[in-house]
Coordinates of C-alpha atoms and ligand atoms in Angstrom, one line a residue:
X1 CA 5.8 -6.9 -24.3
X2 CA 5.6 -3.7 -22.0
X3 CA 2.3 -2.9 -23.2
X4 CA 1.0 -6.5 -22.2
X5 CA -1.1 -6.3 -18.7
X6 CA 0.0 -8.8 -16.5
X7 CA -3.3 -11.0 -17.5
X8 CA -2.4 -10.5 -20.9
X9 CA 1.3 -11.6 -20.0
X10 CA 0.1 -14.7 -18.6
X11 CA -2.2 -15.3 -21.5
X12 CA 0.8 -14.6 -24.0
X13 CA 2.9 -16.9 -21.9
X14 CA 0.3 -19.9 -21.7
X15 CA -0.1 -19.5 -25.5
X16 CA 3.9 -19.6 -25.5
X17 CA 3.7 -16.5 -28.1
X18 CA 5.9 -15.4 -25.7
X19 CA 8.5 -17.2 -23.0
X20 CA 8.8 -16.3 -19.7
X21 CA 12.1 -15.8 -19.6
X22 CA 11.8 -13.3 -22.5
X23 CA 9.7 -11.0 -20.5
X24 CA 11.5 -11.7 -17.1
X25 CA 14.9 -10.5 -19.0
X26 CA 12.6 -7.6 -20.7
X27 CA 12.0 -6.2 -17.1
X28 CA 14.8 -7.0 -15.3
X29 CA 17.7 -5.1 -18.0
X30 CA 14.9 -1.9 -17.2
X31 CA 14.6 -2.8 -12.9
X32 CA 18.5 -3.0 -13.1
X33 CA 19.0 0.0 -15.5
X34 CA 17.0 1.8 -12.9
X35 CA 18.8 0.7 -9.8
X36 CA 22.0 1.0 -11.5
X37 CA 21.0 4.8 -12.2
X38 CA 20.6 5.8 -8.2
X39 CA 19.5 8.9 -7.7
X40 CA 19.5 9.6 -11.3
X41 CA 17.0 7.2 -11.4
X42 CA 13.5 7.0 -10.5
X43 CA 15.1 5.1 -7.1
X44 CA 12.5 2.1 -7.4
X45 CA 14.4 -1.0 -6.1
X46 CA 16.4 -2.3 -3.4
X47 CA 17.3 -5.1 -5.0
X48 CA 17.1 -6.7 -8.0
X49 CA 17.2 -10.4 -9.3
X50 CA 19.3 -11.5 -12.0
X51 CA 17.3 -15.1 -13.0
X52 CA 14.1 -15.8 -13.4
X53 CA 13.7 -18.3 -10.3
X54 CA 15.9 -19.8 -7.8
X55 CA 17.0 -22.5 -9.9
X56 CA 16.5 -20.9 -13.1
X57 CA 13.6 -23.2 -14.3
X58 CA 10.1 -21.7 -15.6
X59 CA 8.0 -21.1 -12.8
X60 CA 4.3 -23.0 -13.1
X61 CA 1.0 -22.0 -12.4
X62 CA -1.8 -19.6 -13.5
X63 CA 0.7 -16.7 -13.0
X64 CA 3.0 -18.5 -15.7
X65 CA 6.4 -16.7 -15.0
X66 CA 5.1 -13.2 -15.0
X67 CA 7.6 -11.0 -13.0
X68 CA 6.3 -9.4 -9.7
X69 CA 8.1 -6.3 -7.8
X70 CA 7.6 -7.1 -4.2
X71 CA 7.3 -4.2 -1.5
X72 CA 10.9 -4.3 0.9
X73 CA 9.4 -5.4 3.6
X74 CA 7.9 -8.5 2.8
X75 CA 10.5 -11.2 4.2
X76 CA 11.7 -13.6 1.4
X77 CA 14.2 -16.0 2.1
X78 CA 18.6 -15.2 1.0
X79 CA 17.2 -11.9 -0.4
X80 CA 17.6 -8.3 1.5
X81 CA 14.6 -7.5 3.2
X82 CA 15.2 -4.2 5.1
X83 CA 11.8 -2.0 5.1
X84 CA 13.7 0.9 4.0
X85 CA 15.4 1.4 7.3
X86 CA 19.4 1.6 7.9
X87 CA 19.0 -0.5 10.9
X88 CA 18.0 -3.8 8.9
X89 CA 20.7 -2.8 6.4
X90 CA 22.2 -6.3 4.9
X91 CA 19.5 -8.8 7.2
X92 CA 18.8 -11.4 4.6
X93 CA 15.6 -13.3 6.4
X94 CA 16.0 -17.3 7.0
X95 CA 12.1 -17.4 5.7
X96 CA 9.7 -16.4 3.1
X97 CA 6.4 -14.1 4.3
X98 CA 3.6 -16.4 3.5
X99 CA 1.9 -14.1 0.5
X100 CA 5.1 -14.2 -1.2
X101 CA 5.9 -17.8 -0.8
X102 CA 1.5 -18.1 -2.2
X103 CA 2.1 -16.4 -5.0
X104 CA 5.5 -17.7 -6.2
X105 CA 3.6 -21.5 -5.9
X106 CA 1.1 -19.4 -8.0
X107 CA 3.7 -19.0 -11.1
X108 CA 4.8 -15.4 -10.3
X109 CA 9.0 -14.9 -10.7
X110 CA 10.5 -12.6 -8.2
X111 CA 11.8 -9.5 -10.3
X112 CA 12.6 -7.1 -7.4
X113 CA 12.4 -5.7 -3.6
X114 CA 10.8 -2.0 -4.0
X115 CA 12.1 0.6 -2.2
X116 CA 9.7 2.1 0.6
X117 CA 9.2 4.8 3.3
X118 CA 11.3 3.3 6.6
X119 CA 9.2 0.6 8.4
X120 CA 6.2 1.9 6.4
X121 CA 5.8 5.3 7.7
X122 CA 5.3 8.2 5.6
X123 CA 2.7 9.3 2.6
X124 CA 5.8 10.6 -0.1
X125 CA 9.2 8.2 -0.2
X126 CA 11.1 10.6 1.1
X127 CA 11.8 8.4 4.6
X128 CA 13.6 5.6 2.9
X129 CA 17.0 5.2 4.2
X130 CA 18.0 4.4 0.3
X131 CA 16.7 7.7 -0.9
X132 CA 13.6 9.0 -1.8
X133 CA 11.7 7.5 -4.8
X134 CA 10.7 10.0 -7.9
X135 CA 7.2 9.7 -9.8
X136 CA 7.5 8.6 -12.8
X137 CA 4.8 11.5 -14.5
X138 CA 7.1 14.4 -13.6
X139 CA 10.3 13.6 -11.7
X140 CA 10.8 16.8 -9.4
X141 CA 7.8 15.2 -7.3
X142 CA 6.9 12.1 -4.8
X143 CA 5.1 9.0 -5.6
X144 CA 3.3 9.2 -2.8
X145 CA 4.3 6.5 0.1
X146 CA 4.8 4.2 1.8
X147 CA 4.6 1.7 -1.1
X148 CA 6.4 4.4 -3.3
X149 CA 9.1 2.6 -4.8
X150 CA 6.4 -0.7 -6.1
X151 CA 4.2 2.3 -7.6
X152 CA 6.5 4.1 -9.5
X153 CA 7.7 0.9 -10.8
X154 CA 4.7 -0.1 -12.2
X155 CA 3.4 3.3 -13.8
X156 CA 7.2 3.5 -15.3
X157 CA 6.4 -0.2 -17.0
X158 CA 9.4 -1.3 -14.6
X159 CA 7.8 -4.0 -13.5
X160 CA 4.0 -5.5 -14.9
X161 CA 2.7 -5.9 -11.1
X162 CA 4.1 -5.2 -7.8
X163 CA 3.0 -6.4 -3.7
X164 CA 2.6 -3.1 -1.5
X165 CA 1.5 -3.0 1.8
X166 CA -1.3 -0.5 4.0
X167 CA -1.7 0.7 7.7
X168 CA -3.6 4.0 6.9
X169 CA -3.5 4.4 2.6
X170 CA 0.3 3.1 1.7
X171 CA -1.1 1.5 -1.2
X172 CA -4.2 3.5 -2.4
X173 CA -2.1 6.7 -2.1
X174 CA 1.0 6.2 -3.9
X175 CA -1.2 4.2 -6.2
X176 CA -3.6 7.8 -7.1
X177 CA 0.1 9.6 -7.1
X178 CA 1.3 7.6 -9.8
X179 CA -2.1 7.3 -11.9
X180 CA -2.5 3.3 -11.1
X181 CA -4.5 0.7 -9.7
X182 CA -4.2 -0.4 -5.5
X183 CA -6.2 -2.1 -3.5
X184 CA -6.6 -2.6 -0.1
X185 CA -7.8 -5.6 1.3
X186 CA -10.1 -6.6 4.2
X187 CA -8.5 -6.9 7.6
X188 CA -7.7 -10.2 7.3
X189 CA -7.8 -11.4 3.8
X190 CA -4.1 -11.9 3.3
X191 CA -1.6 -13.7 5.7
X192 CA 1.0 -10.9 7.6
X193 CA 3.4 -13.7 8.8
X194 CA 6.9 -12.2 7.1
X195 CA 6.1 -9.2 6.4
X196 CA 7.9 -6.2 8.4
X197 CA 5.3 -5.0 11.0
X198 CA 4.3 -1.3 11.2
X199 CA 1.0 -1.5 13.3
X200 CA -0.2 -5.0 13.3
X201 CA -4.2 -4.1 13.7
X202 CA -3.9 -2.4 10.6
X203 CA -1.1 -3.9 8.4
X204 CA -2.6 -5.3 4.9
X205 CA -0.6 -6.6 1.7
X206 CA -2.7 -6.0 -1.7
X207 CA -1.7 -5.4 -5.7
X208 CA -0.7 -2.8 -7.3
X209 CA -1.4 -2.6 -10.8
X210 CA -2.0 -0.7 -14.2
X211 CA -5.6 -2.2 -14.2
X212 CA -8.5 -3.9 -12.1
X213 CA -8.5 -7.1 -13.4
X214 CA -4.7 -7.3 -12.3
X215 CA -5.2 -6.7 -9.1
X216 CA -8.2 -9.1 -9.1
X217 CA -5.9 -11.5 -10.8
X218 CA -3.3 -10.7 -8.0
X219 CA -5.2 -10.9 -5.4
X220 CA -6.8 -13.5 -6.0
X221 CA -3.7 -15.8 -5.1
X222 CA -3.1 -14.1 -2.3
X223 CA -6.2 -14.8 -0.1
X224 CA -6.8 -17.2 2.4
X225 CA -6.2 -18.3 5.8
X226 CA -3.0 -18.9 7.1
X227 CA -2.0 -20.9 10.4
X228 CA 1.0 -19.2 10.8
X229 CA -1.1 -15.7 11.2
X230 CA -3.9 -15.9 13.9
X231 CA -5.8 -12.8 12.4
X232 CA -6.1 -14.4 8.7
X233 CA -9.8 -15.7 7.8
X234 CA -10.7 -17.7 5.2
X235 CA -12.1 -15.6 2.5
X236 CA -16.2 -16.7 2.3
X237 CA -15.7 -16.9 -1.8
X238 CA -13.7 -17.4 -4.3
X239 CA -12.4 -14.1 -5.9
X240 CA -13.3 -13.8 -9.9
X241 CA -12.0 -11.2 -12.5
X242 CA -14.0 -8.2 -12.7
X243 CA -16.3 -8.3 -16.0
X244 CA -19.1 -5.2 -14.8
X245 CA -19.4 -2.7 -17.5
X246 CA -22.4 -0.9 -15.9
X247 CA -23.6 0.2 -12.7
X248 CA -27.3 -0.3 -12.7
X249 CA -28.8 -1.1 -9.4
X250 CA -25.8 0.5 -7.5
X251 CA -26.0 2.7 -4.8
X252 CA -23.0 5.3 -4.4
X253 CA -22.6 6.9 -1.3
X254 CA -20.8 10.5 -1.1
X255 CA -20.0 11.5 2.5
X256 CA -19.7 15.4 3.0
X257 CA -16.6 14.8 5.5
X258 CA -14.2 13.7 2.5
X259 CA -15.4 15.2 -0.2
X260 CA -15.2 18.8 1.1
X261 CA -12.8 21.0 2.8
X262 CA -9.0 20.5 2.5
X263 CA -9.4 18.8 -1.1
X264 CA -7.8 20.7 -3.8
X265 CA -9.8 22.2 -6.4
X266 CA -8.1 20.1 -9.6
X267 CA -9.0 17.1 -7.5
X268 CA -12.9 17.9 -6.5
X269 CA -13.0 18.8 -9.8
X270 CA -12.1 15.0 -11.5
X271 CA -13.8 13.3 -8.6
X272 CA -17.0 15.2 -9.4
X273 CA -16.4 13.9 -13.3
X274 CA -16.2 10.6 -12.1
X275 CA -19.7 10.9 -10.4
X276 CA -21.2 12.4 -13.7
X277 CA -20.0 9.1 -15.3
X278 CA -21.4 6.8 -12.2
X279 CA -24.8 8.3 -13.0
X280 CA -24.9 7.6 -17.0
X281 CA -23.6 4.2 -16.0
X282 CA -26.8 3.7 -14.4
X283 CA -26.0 4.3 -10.5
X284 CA -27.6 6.2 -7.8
X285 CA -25.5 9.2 -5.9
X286 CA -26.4 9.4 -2.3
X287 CA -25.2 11.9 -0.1
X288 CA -23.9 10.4 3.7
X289 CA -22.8 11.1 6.6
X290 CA -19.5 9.6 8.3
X291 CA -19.8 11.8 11.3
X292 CA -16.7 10.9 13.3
X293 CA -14.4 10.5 10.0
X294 CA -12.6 13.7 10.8
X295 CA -11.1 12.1 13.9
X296 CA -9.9 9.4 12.1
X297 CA -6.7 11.0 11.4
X298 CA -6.2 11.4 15.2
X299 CA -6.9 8.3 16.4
X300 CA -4.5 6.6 13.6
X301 CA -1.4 8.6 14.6
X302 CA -2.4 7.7 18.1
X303 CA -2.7 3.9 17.5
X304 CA -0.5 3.3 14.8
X305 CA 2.8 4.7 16.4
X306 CA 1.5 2.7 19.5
X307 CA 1.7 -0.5 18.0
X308 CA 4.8 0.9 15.8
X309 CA 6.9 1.3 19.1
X310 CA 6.0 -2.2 20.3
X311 CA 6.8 -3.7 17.5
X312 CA 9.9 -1.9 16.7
X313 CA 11.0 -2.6 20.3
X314 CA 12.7 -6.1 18.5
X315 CA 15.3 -4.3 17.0
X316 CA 18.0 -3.9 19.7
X317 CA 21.0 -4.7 17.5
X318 CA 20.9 -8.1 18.6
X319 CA 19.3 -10.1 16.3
X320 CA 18.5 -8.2 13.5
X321 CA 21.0 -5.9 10.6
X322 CA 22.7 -2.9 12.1
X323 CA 25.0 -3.5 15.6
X324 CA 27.0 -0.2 16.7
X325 CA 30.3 -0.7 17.4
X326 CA 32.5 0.9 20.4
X327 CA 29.5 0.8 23.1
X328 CA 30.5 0.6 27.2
X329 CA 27.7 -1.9 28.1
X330 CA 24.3 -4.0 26.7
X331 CA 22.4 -0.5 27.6
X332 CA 24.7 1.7 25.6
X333 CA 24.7 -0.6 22.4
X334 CA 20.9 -0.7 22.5
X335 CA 20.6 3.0 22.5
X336 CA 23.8 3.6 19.8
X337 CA 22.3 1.0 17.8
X338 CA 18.7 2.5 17.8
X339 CA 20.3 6.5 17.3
X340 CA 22.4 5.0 14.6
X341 CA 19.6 2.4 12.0
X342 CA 16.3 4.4 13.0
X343 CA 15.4 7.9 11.1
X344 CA 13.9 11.0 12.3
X345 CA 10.5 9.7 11.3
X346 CA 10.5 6.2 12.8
X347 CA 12.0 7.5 16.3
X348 CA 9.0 10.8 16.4
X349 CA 6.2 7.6 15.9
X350 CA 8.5 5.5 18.4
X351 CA 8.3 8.8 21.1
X352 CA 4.8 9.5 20.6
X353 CA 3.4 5.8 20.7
X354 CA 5.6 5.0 24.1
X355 CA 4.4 8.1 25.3
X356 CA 0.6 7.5 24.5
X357 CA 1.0 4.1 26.0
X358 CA 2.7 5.1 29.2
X359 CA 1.0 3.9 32.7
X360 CA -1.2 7.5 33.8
X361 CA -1.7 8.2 30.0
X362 CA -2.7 5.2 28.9
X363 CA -6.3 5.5 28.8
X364 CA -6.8 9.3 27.8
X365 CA -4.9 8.6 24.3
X366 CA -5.0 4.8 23.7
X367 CA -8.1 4.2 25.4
X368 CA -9.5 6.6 23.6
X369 CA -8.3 6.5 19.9
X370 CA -10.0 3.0 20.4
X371 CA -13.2 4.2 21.5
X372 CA -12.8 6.7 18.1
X373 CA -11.7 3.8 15.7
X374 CA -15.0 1.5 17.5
X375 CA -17.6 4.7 16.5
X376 CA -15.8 5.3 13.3
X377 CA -16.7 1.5 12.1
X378 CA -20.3 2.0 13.8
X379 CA -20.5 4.7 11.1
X380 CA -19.3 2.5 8.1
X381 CA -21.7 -0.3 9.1
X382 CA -24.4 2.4 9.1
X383 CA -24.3 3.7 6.1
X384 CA -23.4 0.4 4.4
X385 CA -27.3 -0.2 5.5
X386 CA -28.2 2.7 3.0
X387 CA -25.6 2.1 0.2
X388 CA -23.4 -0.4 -1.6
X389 CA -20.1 1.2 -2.0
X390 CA -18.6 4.7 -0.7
X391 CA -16.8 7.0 -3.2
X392 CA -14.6 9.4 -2.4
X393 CA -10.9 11.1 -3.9
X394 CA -8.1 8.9 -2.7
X395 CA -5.5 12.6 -1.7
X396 CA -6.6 15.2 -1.2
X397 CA -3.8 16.4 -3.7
X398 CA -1.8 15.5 -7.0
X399 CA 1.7 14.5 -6.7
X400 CA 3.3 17.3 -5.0
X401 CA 6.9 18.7 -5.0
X402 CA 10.1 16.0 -3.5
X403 CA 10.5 18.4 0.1
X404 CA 7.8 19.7 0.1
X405 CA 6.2 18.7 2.9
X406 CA 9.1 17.1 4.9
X407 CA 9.5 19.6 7.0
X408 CA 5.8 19.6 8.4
X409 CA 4.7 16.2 9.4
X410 CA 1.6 17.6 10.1
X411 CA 1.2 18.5 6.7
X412 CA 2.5 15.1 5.8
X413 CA -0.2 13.1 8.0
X414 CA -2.7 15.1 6.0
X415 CA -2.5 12.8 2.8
X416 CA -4.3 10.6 4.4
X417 CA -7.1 12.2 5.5
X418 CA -9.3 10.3 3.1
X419 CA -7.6 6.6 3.7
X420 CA -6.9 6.2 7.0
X421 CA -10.9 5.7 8.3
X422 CA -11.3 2.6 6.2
X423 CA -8.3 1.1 7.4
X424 CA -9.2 1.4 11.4
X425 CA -12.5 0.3 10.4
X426 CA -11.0 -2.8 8.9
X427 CA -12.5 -2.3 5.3
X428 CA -11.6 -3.1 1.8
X429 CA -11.1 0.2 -0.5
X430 CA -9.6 0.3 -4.1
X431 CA -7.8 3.5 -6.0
X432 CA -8.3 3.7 -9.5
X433 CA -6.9 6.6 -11.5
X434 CA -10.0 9.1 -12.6
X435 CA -8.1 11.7 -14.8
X436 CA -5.6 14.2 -14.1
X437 CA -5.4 17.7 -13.1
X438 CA -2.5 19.9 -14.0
X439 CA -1.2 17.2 -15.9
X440 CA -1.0 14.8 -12.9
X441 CA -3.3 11.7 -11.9
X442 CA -5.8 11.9 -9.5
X443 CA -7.5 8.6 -7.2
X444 CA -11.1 7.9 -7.3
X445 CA -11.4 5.9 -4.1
X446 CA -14.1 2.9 -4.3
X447 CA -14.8 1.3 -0.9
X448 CA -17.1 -1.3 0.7
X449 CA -17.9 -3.1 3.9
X450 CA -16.0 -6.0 4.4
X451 CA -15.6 -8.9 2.0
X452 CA -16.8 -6.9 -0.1
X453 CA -13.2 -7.2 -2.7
X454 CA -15.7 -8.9 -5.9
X455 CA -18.3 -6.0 -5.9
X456 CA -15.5 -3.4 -5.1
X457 CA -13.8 -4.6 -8.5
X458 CA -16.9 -5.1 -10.5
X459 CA -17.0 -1.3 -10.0
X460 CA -13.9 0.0 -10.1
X461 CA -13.8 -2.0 -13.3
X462 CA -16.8 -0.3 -15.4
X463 CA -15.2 2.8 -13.9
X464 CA -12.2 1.9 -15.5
X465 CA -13.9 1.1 -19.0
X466 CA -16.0 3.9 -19.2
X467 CA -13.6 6.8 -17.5
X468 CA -10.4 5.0 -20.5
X469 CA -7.8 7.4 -18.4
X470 CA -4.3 6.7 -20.4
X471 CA -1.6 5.8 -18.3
X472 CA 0.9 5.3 -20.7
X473 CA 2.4 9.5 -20.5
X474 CA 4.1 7.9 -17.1
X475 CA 6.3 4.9 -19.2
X476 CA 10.1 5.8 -19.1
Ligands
LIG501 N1 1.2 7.6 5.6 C1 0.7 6.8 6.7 C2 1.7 6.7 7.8 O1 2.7 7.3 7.6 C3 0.2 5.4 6.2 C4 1.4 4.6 6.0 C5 1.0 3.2 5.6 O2 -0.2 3.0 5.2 N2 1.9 2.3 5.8 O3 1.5 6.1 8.8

C-alpha cells in the first residue's frame, strides 16, 4: 500500500481492492510511530489522528478516504492548530480553514497536523517551537522549511500527500530538500480564510507530493473562489491531470540571474541535465533576462516581515493559546506574553517589519520594496511575451547540515534566492526532483505566468517521465 500514489490509492480504493480504513490505519501506526519517537524521530507531526473521520464512517468523494497530512497552520476545527509557535500552544480553532474543509467534502481523511517553521518563517525547520524536523534522505540534515514537517512526511511514505503553505518558496523548497513534488499556486487560486497568516499578499496553500499528477489531483480540489476570502478568484478552467510526455513546441526560458552565481556546483550541474533532457524532448532553451530578480530577496524580507508584524499584532495573550501569568497590568501581560510564545526568529521579522513601517521610514523601505516587487512582475510579464515557462534550480543547495545556518540568518534568507521573485510577482511555480548530487535531491523549478497551473504540470510531468528520478532511497 505505501508504494501506491495517492491517485493510485484512490483508484485501489474505488475498486475496493483495498478499504480506506486499511490504508488510513497503514499510515497512521507509521504518523504515530513517528510522533511517538520525538526527537528520535524524523519530528514530522504535531498531531496525529487516531480514526479515519470524525465519526468514523468512510469519507466519500473522488479522493475516496485517502489520508492527507495537513501543514500546522491551517485551522481545522477541535484539532491543535498552532503554526509551530509556543504562543498558540494548546488553541484548538472553533472553525475549519476553507481548503481543508474543500478537500475533506472531496473524500480526503485527515491523518495529521505537520510540524512547521514558527508562523511560517524560516527555509530549514529548525524555528519550530516542537523541534526541528530531520530529512528523511540523511538525518543529520534539514528538510528545508517552512513546510518541513509535511515534506519529510511524504518522502518518508509517512503520509501519501500532505497541504503546505508559501510566502517566498515554503513549499518548493522543502519539497527540492526532500526529493518531492510542490507546487505553488497562483495568487489567488486557493482560499486563505483559516489558515495562520504570515504575510497575507503572499500567503498560498498547494500539494505536496511524490508525483505531478498528485499534486494536479490535489489541487485540483482545492481551487476556487471563496466568499469568505476577498483575494480568492475563480480559477478560469477546470484543472486536468497532467498526461504530456513531450515538449515540442515549448519554449524554456533560462534567466542568467538564477542560474549563476551563488548556486552550488552539484546543483548547476543536475539543473544543466535537466536542460539536456528538455531539448531531446523537443523544447527550445532560451536565454532571459530577469533584470531586477536579484533584489527580490530584499524587497521580500522587507514586505513580508511588514505584513508578519501586522498580522502577528493579534496575539496579545488574550484571545489566542499562551497567557503569562504574574503580570502588574494589561501592558505587562502583553509584553510577558509576547517574550514568553514568540521565538528569536518571529520577534527579528516582528522588529524589522515595525521598523520598516514606522511613520518617517515608511516610504524609503515599504514604499520602496513595493516599487521593487511592481518592476520585478514587469519583468515576468516581459519575458512571458518571449517564452512559455521559466526554468530554474529550486536552492541553490542540497539539504544541508541541522545548525548549520542558524546562526546566520543571512545565510538562511539565502535559500530562497531562487523562489521568492515568483511569489511577489504572484506566479505559479512547481519543484520537481531532477537528480541528486552527493547523494541528495536537487529541485528543477518550472514556473509560468499566472493561471498558468495546467501547462506548468503538463511539463513538469514529461520531466518527470523522461528524468525517472527514484525517490524511494528516502522511505523509512
Ligand atoms: N523562508 C522564507 C521565509 O522565511 C519563506 C517562508 C515561506 O515561504 N513561508 O520567509
Amino acid at each position: 500500500m505505501l508504494e501506491l500514489s495517492a491517485f493510485g490509492a484512490a483508484a485501489a480504493i474505488g475498486d475496493r481492492s483495498i478499504s480506506a480504513a486499511e490504508l488510513f490505519d497503514v499510515y497512521r501506526r507509521r504518523a504515530a510511530a513517528d510522533r511517538a519517537a520525538g526527537g528520535e524521530g524524523l519530528n514530522c507531526f504535531t498531531w496525529v489522528a487516531e480514526e479515519l473521520s470524525p465519526g468514523g464512517e468512510t469519507p466519500q468523494g473522488s479522493l475516496a478516504g485517502v489520508p492527507l497530512a495537513v501543514k500546522d497552520l491551517f485551522c481545522t476545527e477541535g484539532v491543535p492548530s498552532q503554526s509551530g509557535s509556543r504562543i498558540l500552544e494548546g488553541y484548538l480553532p472553533p472553525y475549519t480553514a476553507t481548503v481543508v474543509s474543500r478537500l475533506r467534502s472531496a473524500g480526503a481523511s485527515l491523518l495529521a497536523k505537520t510540524n512547521q517553521d514558527e508562523f511560517a518563517m524560516g527555509s530549514s525547520n529548525e524555528s519550530s517551537a516542537y523541534g526541528p524536523v530531520r530529512n528523511p534522505w540523511e538525518r543529520t540534515r534539514v528538510p528545508g522549511g517552512s513546510s518541513g514537517g509535511s515534506a519529510a512526511a511524504v518522502a518518508a511514505g509517512l503520509a501519501p500527500w500532505a497541504l503546505g503553505t508559501d510566502t517566498g518558496g515554503s513549499i518548493r523548497q522543502p519539497a527540492a530538500l526532500c526529493g518531492i513534488v510542490g507546487l505553488k499556486p497562483t495568487y489567488g487560486a486557493v482560499s486563505r480564510y483559516g489558515m495562520i497568516a504570515f504575510a497575507s499578499s503572499l500567503d498560498q496553500a498547494g500539494p505536496l507530493t511524490r508525483d505531478v499528477r498528485d499534486a494536479a489531483l490535489l489541487f485540483s480540489q482545492m481551487v476556487g473562489r471563496d466568499p469568505r476570502d476577498a483575494t480568492s478568484l475563480q480559477f478560469p478552467h477546470a484543472i486536468e491531470l497532467p498526461s504530456a510526455e513531450r515538449l515540442d513546441g515549448i519554449t524554456l526560458g533560462v534567466p542568467e540571474e538564477l542560474t549563476g552565481e551563488g548556486i552550488e556546483a552539484g546543483v548547476l550541474a543536475a539543473f544543466q541535465a535537466a536542460l539536456a533532457r528538455a531539448q531531446e524532448l523537443g523544447a527550445q532553451i532560451r536565454e532571459v533576462r530577469l533584470p531586477h530578480a536579484p533584489h527580490a530577496l530584499s524587497a521580500y524580507y522587507v514586505i513580508a516581515p511588514a505584513e508578519a508584524s501586522s498580522n502577528l499584532a493579534r496575539f496579545d495573550g488574550v484571545r489566542y493559546g499562551l497567557r503569562a501569568e504574574g503580570a502588574d497590568d494589561l501592558l505587562d501581560m502583553y509584553t510577558r506574553t509576547r517574550h514568553d510564545g514568540f521565538g528569536a526568529e518571529v520577534k527579528r521579522r516582528i522588529m524589522l517589519g515595525t521598523y520598516a513601517l514606522s511613520s518617517g521610514y515608511y516610504d524609503a523601505y515599504y514604499g520602496r520594496a513595493q516599487r521593487v516587487r511592481t518592476k520585478i512582475a514587469e519583468d515576468f510579464r516581459k519575458t512571458f511575451s518571449e517564452v512559455d515557462l521559466i526554468l530554474t534550480p529550486t536552492a541553490p543547495t542540497v539539504a544541508f547540515a541541522l545548525g548549520e545556518k542558524t546562526g546566520d540568518p543571512l545565510a538562511m534568507y539565502l535559500n530562497d534566492y531562487c523562489t521568492v521573485p515568483m511569489s511577489l510577482a504572484g506566479i505559479p511555480a512547481i519543484s520537481i526532483p531532477c537528480g541528486l548530487s552527493d547523494g541528495l535531491p536537487v529541485g528543477l523549478q518550472i514556473a509560468g505566468p499566472a493561471f498558468s497551473e495546467n501547462r506548468l504540470l503538463d511539463a513538469a510531468h514529461a520531466f518527470e517521465l523522461a528524468l525517472g528520478f527514484d525517490g524511494s532511497p528516502a522511505r523509512v
